[in-house]
Short mmCIF file of N, CA and C in Angstrom, two decimals:
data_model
loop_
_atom_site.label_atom_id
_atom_site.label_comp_id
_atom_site.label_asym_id
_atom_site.label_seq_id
_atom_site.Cartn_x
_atom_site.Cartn_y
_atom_site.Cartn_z
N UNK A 293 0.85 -1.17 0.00
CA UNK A 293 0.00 0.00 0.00
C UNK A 293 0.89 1.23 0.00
N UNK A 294 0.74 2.64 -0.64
CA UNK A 294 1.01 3.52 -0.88
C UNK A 294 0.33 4.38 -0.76
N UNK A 295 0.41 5.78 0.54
CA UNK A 295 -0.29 6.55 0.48
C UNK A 295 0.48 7.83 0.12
N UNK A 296 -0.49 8.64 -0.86
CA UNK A 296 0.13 9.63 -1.22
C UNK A 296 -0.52 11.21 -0.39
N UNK A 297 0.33 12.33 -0.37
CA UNK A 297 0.07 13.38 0.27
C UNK A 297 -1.11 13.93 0.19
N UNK A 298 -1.51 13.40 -1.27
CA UNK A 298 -3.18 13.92 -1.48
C UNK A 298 -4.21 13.01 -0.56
N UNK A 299 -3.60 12.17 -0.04
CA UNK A 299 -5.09 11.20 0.37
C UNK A 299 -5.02 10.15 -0.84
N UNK A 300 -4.09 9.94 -1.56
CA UNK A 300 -4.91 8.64 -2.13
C UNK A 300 -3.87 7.98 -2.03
N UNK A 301 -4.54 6.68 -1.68
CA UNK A 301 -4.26 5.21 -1.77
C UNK A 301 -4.04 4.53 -3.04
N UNK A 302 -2.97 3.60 -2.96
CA UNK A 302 -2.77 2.82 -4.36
C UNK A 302 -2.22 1.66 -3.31
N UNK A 303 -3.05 0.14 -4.22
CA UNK A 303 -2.39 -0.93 -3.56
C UNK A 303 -1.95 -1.44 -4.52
N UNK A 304 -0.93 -2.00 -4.71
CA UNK A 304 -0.06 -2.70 -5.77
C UNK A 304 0.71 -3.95 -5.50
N UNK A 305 1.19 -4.44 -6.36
CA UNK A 305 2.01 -6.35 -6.67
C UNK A 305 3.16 -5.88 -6.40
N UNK A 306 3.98 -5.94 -5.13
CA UNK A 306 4.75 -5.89 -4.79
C UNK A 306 6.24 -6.24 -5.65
N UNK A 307 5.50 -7.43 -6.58
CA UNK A 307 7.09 -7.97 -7.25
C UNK A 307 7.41 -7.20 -8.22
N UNK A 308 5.97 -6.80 -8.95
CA UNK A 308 5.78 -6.19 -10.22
C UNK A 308 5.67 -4.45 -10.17
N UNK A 309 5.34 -4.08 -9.28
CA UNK A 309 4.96 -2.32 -8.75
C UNK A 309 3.32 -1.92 -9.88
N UNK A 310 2.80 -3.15 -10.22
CA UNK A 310 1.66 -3.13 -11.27
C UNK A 310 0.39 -2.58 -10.12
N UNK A 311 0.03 -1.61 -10.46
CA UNK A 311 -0.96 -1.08 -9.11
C UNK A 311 -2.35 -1.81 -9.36
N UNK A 312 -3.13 -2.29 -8.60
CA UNK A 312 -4.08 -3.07 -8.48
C UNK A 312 -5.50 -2.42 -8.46
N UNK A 313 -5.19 -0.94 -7.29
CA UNK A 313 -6.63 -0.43 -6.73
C UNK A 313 -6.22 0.88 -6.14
N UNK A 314 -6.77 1.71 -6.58
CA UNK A 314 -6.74 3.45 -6.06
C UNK A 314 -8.12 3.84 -5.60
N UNK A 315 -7.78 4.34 -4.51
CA UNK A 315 -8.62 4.70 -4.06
C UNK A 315 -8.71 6.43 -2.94
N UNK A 316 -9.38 6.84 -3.64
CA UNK A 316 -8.96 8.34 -3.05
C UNK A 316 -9.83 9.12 -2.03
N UNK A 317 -8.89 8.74 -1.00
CA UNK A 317 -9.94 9.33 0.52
C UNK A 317 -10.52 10.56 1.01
N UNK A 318 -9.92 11.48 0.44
CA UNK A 318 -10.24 12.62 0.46
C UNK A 318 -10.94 12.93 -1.29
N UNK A 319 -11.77 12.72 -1.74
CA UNK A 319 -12.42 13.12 -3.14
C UNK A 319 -13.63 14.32 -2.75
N UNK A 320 -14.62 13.89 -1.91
CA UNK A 320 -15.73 14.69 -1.34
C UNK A 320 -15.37 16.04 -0.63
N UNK A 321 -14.16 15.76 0.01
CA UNK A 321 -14.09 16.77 1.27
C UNK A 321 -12.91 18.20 0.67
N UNK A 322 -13.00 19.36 0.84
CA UNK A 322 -11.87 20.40 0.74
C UNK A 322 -10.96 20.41 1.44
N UNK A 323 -10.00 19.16 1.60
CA UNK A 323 -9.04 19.73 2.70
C UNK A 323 -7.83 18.58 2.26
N UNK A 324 -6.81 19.06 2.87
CA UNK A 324 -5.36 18.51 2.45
C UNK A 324 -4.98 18.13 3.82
N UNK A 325 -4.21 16.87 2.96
CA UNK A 325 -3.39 15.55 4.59
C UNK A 325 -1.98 16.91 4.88
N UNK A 326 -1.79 16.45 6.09
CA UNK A 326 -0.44 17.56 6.45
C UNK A 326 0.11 16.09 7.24
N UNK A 327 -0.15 15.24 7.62
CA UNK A 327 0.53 14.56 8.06
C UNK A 327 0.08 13.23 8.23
N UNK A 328 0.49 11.59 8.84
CA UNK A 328 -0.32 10.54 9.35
C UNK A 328 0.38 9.51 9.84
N UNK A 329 0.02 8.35 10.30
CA UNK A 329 0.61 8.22 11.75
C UNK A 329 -0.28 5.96 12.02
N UNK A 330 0.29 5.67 12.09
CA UNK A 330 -0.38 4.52 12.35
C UNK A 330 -0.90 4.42 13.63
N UNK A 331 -2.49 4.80 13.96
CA UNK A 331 -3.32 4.22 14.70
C UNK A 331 -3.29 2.63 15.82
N UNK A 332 -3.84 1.74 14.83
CA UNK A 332 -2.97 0.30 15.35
C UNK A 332 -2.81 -0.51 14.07
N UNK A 333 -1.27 -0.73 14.94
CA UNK A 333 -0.75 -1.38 13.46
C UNK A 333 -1.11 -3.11 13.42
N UNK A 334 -1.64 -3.69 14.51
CA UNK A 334 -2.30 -4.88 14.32
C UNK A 334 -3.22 -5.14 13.68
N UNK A 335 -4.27 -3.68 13.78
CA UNK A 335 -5.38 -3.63 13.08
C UNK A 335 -5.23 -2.81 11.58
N UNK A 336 -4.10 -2.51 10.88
CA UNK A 336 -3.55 -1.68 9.96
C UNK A 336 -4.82 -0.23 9.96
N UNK A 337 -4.97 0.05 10.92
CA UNK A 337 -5.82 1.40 10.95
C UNK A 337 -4.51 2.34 11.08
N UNK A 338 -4.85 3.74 10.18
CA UNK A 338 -3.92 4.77 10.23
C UNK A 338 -4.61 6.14 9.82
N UNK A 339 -4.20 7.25 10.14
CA UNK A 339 -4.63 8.62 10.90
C UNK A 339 -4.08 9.44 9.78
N UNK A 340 -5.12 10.14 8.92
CA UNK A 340 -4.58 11.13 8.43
C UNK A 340 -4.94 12.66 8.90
N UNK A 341 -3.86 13.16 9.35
CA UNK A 341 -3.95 14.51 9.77
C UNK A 341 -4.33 15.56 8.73
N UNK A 342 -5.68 16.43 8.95
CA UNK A 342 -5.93 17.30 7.97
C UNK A 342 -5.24 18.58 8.27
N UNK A 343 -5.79 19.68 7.34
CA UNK A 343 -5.03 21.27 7.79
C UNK A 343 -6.03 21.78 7.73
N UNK A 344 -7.44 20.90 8.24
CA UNK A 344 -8.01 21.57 9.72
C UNK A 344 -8.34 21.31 10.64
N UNK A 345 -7.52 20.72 11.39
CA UNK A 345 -7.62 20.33 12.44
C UNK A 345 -8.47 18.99 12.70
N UNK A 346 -8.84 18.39 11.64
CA UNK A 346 -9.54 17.45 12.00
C UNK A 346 -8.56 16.13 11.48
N UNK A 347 -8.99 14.75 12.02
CA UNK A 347 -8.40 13.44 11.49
C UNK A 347 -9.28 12.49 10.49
N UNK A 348 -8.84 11.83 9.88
CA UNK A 348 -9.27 10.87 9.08
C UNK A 348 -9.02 9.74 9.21
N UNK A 349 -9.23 8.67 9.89
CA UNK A 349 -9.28 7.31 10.30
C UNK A 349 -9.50 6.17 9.21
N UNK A 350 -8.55 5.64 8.61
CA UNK A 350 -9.43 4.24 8.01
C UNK A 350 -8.22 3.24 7.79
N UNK A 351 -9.13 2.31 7.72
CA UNK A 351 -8.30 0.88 7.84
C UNK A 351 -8.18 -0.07 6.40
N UNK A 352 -6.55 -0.33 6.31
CA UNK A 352 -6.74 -1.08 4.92
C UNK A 352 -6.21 -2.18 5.05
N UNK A 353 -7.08 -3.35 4.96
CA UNK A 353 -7.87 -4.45 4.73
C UNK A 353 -7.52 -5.33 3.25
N UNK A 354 -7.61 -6.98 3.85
CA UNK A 354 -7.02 -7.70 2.57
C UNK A 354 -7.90 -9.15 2.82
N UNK A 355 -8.43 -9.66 1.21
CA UNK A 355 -8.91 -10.74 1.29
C UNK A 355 -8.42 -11.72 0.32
N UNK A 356 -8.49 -12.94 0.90
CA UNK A 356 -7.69 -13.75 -0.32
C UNK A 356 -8.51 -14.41 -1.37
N UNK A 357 -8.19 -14.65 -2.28
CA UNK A 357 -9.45 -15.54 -3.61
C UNK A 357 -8.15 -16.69 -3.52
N UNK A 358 -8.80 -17.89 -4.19
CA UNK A 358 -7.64 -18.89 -4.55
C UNK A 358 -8.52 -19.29 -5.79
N UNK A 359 -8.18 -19.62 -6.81
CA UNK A 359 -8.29 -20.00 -8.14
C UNK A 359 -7.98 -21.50 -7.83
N UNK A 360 -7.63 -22.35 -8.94
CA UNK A 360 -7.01 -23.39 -9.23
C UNK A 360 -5.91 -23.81 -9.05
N UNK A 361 -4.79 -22.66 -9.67
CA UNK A 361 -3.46 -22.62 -9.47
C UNK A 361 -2.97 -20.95 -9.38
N UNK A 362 -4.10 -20.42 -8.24
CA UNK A 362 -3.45 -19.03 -8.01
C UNK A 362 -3.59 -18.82 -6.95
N UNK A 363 -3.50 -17.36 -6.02
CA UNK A 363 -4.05 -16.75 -4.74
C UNK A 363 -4.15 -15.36 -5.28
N UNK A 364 -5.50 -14.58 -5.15
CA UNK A 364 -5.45 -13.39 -5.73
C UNK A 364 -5.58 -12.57 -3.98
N UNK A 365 -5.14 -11.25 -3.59
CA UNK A 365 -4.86 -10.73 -2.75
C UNK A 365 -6.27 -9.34 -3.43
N UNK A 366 -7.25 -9.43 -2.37
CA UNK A 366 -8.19 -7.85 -2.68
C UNK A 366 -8.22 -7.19 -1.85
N UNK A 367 -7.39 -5.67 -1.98
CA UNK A 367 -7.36 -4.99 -1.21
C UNK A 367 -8.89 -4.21 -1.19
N UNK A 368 -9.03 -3.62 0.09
CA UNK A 368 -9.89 -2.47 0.37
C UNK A 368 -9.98 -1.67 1.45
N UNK A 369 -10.38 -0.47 1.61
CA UNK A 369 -10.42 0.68 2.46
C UNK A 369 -11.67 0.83 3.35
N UNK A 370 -11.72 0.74 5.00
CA UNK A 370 -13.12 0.90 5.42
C UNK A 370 -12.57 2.05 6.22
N UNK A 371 -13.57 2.34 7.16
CA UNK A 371 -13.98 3.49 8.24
C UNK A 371 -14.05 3.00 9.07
N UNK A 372 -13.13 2.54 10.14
CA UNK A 372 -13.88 2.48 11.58
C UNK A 372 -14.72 3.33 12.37
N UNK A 373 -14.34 4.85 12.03
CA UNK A 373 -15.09 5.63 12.72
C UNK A 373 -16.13 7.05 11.97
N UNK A 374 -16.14 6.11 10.59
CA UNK A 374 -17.17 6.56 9.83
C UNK A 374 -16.02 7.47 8.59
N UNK A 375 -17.00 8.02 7.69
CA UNK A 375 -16.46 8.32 6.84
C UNK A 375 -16.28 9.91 6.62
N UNK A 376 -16.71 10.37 7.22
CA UNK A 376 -16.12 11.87 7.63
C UNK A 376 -14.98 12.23 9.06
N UNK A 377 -14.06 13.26 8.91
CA UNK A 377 -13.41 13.97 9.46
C UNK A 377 -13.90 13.70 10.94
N UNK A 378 -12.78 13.54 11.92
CA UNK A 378 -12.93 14.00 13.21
C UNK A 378 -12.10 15.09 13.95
N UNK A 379 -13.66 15.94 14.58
CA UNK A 379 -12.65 17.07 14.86
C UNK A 379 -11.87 17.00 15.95
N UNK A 380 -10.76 17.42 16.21
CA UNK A 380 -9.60 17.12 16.87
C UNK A 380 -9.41 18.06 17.73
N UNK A 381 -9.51 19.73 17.23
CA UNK A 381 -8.51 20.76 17.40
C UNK A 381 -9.54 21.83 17.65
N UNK A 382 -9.73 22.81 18.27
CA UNK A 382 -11.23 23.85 17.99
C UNK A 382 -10.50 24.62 17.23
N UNK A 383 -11.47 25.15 16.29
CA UNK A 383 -10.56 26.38 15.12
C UNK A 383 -10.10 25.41 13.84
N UNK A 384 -9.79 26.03 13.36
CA UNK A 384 -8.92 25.17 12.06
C UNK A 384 -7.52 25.34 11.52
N UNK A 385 -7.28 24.76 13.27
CA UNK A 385 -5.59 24.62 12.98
C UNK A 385 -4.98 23.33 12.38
N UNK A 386 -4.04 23.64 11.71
CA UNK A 386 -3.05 22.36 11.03
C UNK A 386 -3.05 21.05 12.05
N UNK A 387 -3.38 19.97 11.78
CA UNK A 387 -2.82 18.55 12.45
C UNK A 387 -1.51 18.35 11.61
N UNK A 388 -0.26 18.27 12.14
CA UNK A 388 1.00 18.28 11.95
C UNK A 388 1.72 17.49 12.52
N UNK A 389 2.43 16.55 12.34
CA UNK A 389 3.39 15.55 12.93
C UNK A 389 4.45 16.20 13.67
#
């Protein structure tokens, strides 16, 4: 998995760097990641800090398919704590590492 500064996610074939699934967490909302932070890393939940003060929570998640003579790996993105912003900070100050 690859997250980029914009909020989006790309999961890709590690051997190959052939990207599989993008997915872009911030599309709906006006606001930019300033920073993020792994939540729990047992549970691969991780924290993106907005620049306003609020966080973005979500967890990325893997399921296996097996074919005949394969194993296909499907990534995907949920919400533990829903799919909007939590506010963090009063005002709309930077969340910053």
């Amino acid at each position: 998995m690859r997250l980029s500064k914009d909020g989006v996610v790309q999961f890709f074939y590690v051997d190959t760097g052939e990207i599989i699934q993008t997915d872009k967490l911030l599309e709906n909302l006006d606001v930019n990641t300033n920073s993020w932070t792994h939540v729990d890393y047992e549970k691969n939940i991780i924290g993106l800090g907005l620049d306003t003060g609020q966080v973005l929570i979500f967890r990325h998640e893997y399921k296996l398919k097996y074919g005949d003579d394969y194993r296909t790996v499907i990534p995907s993105i949920t919400y533990p704590y829903g799919e909007q912003p939590i506010n963090l900070q009063i005002g709309k100050q930077s969340i910053e590492s």
